[in-house]
XYZ file of C-alpha atoms in Angstrom:
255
model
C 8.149 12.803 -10.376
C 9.684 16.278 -11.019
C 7.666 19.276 -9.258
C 8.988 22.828 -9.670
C 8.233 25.112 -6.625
C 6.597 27.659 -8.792
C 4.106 25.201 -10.073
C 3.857 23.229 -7.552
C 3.097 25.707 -4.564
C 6.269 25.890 -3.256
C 7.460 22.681 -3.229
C 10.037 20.831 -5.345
C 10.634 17.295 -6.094
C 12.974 15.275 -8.269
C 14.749 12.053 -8.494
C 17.470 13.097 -5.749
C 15.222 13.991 -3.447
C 12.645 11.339 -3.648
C 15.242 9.153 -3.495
C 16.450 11.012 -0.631
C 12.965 10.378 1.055
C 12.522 6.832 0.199
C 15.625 6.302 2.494
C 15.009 8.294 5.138
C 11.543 7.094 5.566
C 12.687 3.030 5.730
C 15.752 4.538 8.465
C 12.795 6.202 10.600
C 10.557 2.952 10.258
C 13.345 0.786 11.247
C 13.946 2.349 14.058
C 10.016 2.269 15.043
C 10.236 -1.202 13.819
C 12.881 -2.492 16.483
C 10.723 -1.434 19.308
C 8.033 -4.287 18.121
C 11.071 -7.105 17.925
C 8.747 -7.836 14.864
C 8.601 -11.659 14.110
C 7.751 -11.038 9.893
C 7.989 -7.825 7.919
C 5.162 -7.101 5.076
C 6.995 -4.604 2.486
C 4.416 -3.448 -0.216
C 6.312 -2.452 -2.990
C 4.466 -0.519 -5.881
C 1.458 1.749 -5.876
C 3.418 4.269 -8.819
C 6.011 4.350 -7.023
C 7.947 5.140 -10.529
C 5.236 7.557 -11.288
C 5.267 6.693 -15.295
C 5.001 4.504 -17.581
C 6.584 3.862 -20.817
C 4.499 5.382 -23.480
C 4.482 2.808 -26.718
C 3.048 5.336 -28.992
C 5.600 8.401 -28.250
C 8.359 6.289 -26.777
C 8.556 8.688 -23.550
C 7.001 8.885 -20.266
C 2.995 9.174 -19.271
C 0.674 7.570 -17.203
C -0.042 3.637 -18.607
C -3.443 4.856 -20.035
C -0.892 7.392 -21.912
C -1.688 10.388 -19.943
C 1.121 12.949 -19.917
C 2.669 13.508 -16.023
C 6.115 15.767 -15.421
C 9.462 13.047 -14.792
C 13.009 13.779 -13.803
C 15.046 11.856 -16.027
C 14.871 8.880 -18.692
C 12.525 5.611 -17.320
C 15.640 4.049 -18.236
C 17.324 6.181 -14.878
C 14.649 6.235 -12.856
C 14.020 2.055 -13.401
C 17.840 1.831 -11.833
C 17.450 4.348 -9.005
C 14.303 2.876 -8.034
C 15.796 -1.013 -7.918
C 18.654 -0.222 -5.931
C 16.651 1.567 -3.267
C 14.180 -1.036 -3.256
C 16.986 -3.733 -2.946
C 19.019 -1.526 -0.669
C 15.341 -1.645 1.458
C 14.609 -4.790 1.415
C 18.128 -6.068 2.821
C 17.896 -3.058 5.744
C 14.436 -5.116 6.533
C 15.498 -8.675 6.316
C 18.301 -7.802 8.612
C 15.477 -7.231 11.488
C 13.180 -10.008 10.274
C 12.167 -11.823 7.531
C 10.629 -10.265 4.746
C 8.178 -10.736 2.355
C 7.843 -7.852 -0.871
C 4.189 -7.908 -1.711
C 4.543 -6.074 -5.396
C 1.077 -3.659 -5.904
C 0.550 -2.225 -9.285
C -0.859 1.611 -9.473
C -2.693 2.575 -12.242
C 0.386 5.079 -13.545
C 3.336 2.599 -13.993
C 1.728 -0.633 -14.227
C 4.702 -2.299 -16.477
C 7.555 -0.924 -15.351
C 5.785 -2.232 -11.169
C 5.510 -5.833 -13.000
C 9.003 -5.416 -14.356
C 10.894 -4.551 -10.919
C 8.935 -7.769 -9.841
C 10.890 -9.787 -12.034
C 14.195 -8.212 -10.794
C 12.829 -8.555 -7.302
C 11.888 -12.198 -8.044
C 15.168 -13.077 -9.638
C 17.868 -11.119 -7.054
C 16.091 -13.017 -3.730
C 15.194 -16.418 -5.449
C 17.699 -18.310 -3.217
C 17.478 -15.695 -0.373
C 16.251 -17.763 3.146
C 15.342 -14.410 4.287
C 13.322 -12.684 1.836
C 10.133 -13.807 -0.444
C 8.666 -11.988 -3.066
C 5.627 -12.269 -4.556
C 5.403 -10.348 -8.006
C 2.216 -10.511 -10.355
C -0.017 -8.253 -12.509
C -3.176 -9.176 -10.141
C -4.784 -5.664 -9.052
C -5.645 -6.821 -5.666
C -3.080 -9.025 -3.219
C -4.053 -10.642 -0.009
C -1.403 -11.764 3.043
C -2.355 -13.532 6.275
C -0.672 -13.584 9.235
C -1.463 -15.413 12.706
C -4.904 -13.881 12.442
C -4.408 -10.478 10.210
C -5.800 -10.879 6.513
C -4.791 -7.939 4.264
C -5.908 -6.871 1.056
C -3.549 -4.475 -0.674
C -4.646 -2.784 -4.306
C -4.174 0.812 -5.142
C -7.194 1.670 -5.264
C -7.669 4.298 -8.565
C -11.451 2.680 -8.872
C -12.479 3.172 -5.117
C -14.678 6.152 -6.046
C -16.668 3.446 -8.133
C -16.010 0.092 -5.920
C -15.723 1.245 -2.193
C -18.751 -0.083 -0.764
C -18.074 -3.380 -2.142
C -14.601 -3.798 -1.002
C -15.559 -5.692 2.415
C -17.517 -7.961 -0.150
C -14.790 -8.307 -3.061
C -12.494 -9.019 -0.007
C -14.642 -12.089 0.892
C -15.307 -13.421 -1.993
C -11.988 -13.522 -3.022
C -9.604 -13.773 -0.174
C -8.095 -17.588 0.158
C -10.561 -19.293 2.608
C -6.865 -20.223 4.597
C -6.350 -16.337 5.100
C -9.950 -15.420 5.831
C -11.505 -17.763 7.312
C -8.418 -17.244 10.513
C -8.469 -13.827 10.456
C -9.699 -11.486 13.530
C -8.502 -8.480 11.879
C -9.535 -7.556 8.477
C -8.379 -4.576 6.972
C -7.845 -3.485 3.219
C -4.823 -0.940 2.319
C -4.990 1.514 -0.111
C -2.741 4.403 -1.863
C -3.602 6.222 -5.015
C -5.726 9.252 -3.177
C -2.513 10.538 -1.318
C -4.018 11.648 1.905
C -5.077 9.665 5.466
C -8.398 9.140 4.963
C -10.207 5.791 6.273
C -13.446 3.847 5.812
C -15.880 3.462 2.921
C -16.474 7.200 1.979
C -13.374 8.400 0.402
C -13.985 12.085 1.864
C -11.598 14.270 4.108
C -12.325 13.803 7.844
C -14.299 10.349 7.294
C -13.975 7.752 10.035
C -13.215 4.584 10.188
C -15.832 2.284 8.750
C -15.508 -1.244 10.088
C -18.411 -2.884 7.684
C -18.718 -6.632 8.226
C -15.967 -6.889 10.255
C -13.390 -5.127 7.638
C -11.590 -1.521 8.025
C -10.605 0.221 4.763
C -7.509 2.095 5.261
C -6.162 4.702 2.739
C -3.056 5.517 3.115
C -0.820 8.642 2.651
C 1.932 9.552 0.098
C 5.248 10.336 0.870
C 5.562 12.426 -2.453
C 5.095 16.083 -2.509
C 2.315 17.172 -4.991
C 2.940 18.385 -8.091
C 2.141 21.291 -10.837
C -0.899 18.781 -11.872
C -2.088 18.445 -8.034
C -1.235 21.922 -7.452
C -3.320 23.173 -10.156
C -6.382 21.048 -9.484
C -6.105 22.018 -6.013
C -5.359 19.513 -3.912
C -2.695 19.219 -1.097
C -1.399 16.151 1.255
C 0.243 15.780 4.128
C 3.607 13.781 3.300
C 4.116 10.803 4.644
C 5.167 7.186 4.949
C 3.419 4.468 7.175
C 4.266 1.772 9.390
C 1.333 -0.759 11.022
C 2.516 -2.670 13.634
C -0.567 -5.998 14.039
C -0.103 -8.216 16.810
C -2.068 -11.640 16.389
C -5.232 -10.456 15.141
C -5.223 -6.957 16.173
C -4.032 -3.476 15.448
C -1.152 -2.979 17.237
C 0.504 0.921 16.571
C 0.353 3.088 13.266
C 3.612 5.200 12.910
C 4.625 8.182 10.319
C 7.062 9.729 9.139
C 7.762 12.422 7.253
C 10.286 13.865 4.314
């Protein structure tokens, strides 16, 4: 995403620096991390994290629906610097724990997600440490010595919320769900900390039928789009720490 301060409110963004950022906030979450002597990392890779998508029609960047958004650089150069970090993150992980790369599609850059799947897929196929699990399915679940998580972006909450606990249910693998203490559902796409069913500022957390709705903050800075509409995040990246079945700690960091 490219954000210049005059448009932007102040703030800038390119490439360098959200590359910059990326690192940074995997150093800080390591170092959180080690505290926990964690025995399995969950690394969610995705939600737009390239921002665009290749536009068929004009051959340069937009949203996938074809919606024009402000990039630094050819997809082509931000594809590479986004692999590498990714890879470079995934190998800081596995060296604490073993990993396994959950891959989330947004609703901006739904191919080029699916694509770094593939490359994830085919760089830790013979890896004892690391697993990936790659797909074009909007919603993921994991399980975990009681902890089921559902991870989708979330760009049709506004329409969906209430049912999430529901969709969760119905389709979470009975071996995850029917285990599971702790329920929770992990979103992106609105860019700020809100939690529970009512996607509004200040909301609590809404445990319905046993399952807590997290959405979770952005690490990007906004840009002349965001600025001009109004709207304003607090950056940030987050860790969750779940012991068996529980909620253990909830770290940030920020750029």
């Amino acid at each position: 995403m490219l954000a210049w301060p005059p448009e932007s409110g102040g703030q800038a963004w390119d490439l360098r620096l959200g590359a910059r950022a990326y690192r940074q906030a995997h150093l800080d979450m390591l170092d959180y991390a080690r505290s926990y002597r964690p025995a399995r990392i969950l690394l969610p890779v995705g939600n737009d994290l390239f921002h665009a998508n290749q536009n068929l029609h004009t051959g340069g960047a937009g949203t996938h629906r074809g919606t024009p958004v402000d990039v630094d650089g050819r997809l082509a150069k931000v594809f590479g610097t986004v692999a590498a970090l990714v890879s470079w993150s995934v190998d800081a992980w596995a060296e604490l724990a073993p990993v396994d790369v959950l891959v989330v599609p947004g609703n901006h850059d739904r191919d080029e997600v699916f694509r770094l799947g593939l490359v994830l897929e085919a760089r830790y196929r013979s890896s004892r440490r690391v697993r990936v699990r790659s797909g074009p399915e909007p919603r993921k679940y994991y399980g975990w010595r009681g902890v089921a998580l559902m991870l989708t972006h979330g760009e049709r909450l506004a329409r969906v919320a209430a049912s999430l606990p529901l969709i969760m249910a119905t389709e979470c693998p009975p071996s995850i769900w029917s285990s599971a203490r702790c329920r929770e559902v992990l979103t992106g796409h609105h860019h700020r900390r809100i939690q529970g069913r009512v996607y509004l500022p200040g909301a609590d957390v809404n445990e319905d039928r046993g399952v807590v709705v997290r959405s979770l903050p952005a690490l990007t800075s906004p840009d002349a789009w965001h600025h001009s509409m109004g709207y304003a995040h607090r950056q940030a990246a987050t860790l969750l720490a779940y012991g068996p079945g529980y909620l253990l700690g909830l770290h940030e960091t920020r750029p």
